[in-house]
Coordinates of C-alpha atoms in Angstrom, one line a residue:
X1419 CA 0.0 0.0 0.0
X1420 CA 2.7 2.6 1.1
X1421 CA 4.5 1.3 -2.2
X1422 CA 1.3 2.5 -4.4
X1423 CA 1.0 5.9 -2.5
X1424 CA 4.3 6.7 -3.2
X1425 CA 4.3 6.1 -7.2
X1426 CA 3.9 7.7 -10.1
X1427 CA 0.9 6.3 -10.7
X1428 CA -1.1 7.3 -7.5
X1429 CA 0.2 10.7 -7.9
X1430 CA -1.0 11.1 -11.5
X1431 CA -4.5 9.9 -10.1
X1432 CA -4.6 12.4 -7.6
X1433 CA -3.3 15.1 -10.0
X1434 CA -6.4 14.3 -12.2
X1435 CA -8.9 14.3 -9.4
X1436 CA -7.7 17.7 -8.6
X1437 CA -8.2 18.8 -12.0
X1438 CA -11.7 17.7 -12.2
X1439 CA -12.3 19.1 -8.3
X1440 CA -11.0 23.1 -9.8
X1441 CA -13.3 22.3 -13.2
X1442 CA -16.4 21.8 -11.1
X1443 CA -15.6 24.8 -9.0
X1444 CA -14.5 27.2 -12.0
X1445 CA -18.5 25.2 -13.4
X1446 CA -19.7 27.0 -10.2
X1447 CA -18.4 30.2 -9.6
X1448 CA -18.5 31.4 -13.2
X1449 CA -22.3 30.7 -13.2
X1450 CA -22.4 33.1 -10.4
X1451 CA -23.3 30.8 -7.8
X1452 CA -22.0 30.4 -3.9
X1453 CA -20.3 27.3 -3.3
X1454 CA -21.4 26.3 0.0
X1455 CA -20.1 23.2 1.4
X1456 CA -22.9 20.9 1.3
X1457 CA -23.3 22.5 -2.4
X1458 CA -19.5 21.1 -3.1
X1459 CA -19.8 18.2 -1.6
X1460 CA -22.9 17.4 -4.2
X1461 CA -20.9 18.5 -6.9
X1462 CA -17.9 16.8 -6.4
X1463 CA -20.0 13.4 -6.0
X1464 CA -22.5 13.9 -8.7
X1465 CA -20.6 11.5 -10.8
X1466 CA -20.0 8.8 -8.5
X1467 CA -23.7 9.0 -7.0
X1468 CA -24.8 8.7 -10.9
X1469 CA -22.7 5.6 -11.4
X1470 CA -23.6 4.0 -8.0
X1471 CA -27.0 4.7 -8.9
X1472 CA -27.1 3.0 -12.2
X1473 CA -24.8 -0.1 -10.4
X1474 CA -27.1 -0.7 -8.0
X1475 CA -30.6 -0.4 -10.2
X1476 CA -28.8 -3.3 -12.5
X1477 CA -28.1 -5.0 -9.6
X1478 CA -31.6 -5.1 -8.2
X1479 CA -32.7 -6.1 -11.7
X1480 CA -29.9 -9.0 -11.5
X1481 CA -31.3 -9.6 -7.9
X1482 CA -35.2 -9.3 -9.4
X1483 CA -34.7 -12.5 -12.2
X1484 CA -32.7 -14.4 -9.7
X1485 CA -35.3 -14.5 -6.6
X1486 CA -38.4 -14.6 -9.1
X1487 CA -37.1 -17.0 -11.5
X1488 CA -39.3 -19.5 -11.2
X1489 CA -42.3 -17.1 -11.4
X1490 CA -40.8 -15.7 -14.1
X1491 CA -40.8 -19.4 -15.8
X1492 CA -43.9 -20.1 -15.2
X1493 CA -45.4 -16.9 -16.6
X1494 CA -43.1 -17.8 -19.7
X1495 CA -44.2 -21.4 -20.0
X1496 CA -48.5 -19.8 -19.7
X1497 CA -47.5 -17.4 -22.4
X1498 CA -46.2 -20.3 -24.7
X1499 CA -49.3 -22.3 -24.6
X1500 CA -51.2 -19.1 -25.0
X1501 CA -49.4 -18.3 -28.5
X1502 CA -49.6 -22.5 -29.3
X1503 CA -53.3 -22.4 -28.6
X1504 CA -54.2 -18.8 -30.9
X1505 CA -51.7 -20.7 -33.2
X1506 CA -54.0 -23.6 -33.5
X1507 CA -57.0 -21.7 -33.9
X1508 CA -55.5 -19.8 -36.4
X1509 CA -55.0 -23.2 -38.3
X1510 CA -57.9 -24.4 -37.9
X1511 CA -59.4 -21.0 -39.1
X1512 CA -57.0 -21.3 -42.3
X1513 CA -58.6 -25.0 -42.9
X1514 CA -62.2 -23.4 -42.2
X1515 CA -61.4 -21.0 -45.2
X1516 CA -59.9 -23.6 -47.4
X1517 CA -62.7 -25.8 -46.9
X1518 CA -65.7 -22.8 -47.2
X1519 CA -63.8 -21.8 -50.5
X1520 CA -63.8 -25.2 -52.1
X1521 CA -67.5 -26.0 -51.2
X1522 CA -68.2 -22.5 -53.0
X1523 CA -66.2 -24.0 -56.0
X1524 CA -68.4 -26.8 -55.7
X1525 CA -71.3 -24.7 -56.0
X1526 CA -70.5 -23.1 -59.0
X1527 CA -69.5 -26.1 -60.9
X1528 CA -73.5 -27.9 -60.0
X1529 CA -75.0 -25.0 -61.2
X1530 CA -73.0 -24.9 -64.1
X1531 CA -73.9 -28.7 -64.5
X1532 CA -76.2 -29.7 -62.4
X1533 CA -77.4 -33.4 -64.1
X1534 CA -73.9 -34.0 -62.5
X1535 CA -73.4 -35.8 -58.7
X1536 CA -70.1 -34.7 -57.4
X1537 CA -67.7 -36.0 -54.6
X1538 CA -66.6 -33.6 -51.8
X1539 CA -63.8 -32.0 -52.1
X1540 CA -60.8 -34.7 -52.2
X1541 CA -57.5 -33.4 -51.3
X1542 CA -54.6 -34.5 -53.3
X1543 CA -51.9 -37.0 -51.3
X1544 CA -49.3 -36.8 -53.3
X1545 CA -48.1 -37.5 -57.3
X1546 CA -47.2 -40.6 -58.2
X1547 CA -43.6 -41.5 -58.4
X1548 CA -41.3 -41.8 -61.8
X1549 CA -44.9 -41.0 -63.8
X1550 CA -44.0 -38.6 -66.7
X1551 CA -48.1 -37.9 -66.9
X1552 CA -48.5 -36.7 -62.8
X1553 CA -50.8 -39.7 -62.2
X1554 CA -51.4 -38.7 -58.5
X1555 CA -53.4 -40.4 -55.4
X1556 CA -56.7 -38.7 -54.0
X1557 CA -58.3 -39.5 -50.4
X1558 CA -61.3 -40.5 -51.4
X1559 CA -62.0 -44.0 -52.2
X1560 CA -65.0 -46.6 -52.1
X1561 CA -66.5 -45.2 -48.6
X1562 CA -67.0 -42.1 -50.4
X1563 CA -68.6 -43.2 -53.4
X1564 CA -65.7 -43.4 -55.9
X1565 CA -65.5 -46.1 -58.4
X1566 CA -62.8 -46.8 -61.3
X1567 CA -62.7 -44.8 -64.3
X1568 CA -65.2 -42.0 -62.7
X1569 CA -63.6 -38.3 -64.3
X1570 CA -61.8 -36.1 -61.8
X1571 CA -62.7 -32.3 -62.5
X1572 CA -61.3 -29.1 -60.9
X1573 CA -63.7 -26.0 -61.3
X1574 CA -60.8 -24.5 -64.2
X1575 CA -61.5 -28.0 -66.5
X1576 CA -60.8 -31.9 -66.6
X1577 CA -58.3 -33.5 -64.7
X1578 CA -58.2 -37.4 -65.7
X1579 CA -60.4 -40.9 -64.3
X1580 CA -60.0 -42.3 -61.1
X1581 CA -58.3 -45.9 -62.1
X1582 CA -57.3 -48.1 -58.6
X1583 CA -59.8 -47.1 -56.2
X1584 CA -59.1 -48.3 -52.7
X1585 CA -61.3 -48.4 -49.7
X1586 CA -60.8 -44.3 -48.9
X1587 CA -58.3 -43.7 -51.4
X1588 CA -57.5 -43.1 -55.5
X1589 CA -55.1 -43.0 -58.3
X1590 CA -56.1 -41.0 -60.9
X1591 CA -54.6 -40.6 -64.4
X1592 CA -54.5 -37.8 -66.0
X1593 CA -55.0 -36.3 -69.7
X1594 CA -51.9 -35.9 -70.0
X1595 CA -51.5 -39.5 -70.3
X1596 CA -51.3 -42.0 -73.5
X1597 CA -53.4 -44.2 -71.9
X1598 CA -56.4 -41.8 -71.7
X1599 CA -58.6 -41.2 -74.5
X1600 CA -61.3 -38.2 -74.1
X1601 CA -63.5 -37.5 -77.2
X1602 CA -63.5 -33.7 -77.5
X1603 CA -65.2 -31.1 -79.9
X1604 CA -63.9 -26.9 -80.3
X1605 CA -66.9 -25.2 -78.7
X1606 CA -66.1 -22.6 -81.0
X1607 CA -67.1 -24.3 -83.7
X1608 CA -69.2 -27.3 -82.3
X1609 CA -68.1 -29.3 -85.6
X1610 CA -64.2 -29.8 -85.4
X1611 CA -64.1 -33.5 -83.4
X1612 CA -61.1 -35.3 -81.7
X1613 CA -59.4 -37.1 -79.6
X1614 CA -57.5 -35.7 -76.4
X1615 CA -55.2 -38.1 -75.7
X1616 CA -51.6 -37.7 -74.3
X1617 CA -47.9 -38.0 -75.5
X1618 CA -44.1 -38.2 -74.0
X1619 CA -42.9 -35.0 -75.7
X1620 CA -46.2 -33.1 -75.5
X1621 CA -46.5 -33.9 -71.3
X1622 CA -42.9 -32.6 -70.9
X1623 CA -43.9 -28.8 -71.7
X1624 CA -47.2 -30.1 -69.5
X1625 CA -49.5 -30.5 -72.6
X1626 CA -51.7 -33.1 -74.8
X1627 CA -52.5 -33.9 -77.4
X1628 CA -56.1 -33.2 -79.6
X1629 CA -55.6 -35.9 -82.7
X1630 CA -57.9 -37.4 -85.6
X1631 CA -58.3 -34.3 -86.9
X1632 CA -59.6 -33.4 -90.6
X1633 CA -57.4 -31.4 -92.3
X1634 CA -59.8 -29.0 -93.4
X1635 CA -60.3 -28.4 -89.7
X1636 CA -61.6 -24.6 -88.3
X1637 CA -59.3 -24.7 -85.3
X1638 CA -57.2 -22.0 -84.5
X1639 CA -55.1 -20.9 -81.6
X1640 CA -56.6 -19.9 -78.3
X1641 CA -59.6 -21.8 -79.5
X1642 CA -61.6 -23.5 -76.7
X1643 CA -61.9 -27.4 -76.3
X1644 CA -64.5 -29.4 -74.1
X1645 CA -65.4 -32.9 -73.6
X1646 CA -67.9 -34.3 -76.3
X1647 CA -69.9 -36.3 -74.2
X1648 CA -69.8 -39.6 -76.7
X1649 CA -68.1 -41.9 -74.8
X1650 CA -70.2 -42.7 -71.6
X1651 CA -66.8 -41.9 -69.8
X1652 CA -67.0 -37.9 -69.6
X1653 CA -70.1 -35.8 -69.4
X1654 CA -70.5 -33.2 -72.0
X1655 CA -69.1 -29.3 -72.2
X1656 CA -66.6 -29.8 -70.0
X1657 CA -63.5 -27.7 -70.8
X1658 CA -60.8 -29.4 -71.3
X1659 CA -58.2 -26.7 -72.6
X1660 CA -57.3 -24.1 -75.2
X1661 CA -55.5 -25.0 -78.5
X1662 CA -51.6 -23.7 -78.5
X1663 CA -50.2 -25.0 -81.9
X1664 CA -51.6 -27.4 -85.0
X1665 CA -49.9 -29.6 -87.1
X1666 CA -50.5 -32.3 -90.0
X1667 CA -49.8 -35.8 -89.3
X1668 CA -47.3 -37.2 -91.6
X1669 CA -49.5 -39.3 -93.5
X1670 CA -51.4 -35.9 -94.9
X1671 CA -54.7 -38.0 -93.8
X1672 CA -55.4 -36.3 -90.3
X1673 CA -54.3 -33.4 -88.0
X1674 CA -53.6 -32.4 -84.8
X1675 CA -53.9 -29.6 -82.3
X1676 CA -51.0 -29.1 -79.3
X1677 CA -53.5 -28.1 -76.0
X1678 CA -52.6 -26.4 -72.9
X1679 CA -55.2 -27.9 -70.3
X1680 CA -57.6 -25.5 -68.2
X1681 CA -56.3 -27.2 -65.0
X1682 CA -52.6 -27.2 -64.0
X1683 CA -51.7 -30.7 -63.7
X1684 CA -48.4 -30.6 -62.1
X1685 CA -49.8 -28.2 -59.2
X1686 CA -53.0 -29.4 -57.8
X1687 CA -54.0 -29.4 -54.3
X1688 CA -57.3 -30.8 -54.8
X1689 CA -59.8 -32.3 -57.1
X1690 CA -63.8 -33.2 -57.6
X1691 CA -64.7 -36.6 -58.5
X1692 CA -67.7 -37.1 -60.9
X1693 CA -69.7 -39.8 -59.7
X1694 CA -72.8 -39.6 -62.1
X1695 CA -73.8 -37.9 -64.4
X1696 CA -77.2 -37.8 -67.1
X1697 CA -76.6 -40.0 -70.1
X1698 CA -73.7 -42.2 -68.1
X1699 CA -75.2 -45.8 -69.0
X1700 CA -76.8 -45.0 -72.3
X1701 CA -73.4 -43.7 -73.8
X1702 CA -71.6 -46.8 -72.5
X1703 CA -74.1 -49.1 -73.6
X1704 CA -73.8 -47.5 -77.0
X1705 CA -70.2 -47.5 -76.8
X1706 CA -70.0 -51.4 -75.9
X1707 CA -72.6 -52.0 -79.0
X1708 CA -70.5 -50.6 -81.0
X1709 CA -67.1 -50.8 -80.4

């Protein structure tokens, strides 16, 4: 101790407390002010009060989380189940919406066809793996109605046919498959007839296929194609898609139309399942008769 009172250091310190003692008189006195003891004293500590007063409030915050810690838990555990329960609401409120949207969908698309007896809404599971077409599965199956080959619709146009049907679930294929034929006719023109049916190359750039074509055909692009209703497997004036390109086969005989379908396929969250619809039976029996 007598070692640090005697060095350079302790006397520098005490040099520099001087200076700042005259500065806070010189403060004083030039202001005009008397400097009475007390008054000095006050002065002089200002500094050190301030920083013994900001020491000690952070200390009785420190104090504060230590001794109410567990309160402080417990408040924060109540606030978390607060936020998961307004989180869950806020889901269910989301699926609320989703659901009161589709059924409106659904509304539109009876009045718009109303000899037709739709599924509800089936969500889409997921596509089905390595398939170049986006066959997908729905979950919707026999305990709903469903049976094979029933068309699957969105309210934008025609999707494909339901082909396995489980118990409460279905793959569908789509129109963008080779092994789907749809006949179809240009509303435009009601006369210009075809088949949709799909291809490798066209399903790449997610398109099919409108062939058996007459040359002489009225089609042109942008031009609007729906289901012909001649099969027994689709219901009539259903659109399908919109004409993007034509071409003539190679043997000069036929032509055919590159279509974009209504309906993404590659994006769908979910569908509508046809389950009946006016003239079903007579079309197949007419289609079996002559095949």
């Amino acid at each position: 101790m007598r070692e640090f009172l005697k060095s350079t250091r302790f006397k520098i310190l005490l040099a520099f407390i001087a200076f700042l003692v005259g500065i806070m008189i010189y403060a004083v006195t030039k202001g005009g002010y008397s400097l009475s003891g007390a008054s000095f004293i006050n002065t002089v500590t200002k500094p050190f009060r301030f920083i013994s007063n900001s020491v000690s409030m952070k200390l009785e915050k420190t104090v504060d989380r230590i001794e109410n810690a567990d309160a402080y838990y417990e408040e924060n555990q109540e606030l978390k189940k607060q936020v998961g329960e307004l989180n869950k609401q806020l889901t269910d409120y989301d699926d609320l919406k989703t659901e009161v949207e589709e059924l409106r969908k659904l509304v539109v698309i009876k009045e718009e066809h109303p000899d037709s007896v739709f599924s509800q809404p089936a969500d889409v599971l997921g596509y089905v793996a390595n398939d170049p077409f986006k066959g997908f599965t729905i979950d919707r199956g026999y305990a709903d109605g469903i049976e094979p080959y029933s068309p699957v619709i969105t309210p934008e146009g025609v999707v494909g046919i339901t082909i396995d049907v489980s118990q409460h679930t279905s793959t569908v294929r789509t129109i963008l498959s080779p092994d789907l034929s749809v006949a179809a006719v240009c509303s435009d023109t009601n006369t210009d007839f075809g088949i949709v049916e799909g291809s490798v190359i066209a399903a790449e750039n997610k398109k099919t296929k409108l062939t058996h074509l007459t040359p002489d055909h009225k089609l042109k692009e942008d031009s609007l194609i729906v289901t012909a209703g001649s099969s027994g497997l689709f219901p009539k004036d259903y659109v399908i898609g919109t004409v993007k390109s034509m071409g003539v086969d190679p043997n000069g005989l036929t032509a055919y139309a590159e279509i974009e379908p209504a309906a993404d396929i590659t994006r769908l969250s979910s569908v509508f399942v046809i389950m009946d619809f006016d003239g079903k039976k007579e079309a197949l029996d007419a289609s079996q008769d002559n095949p």
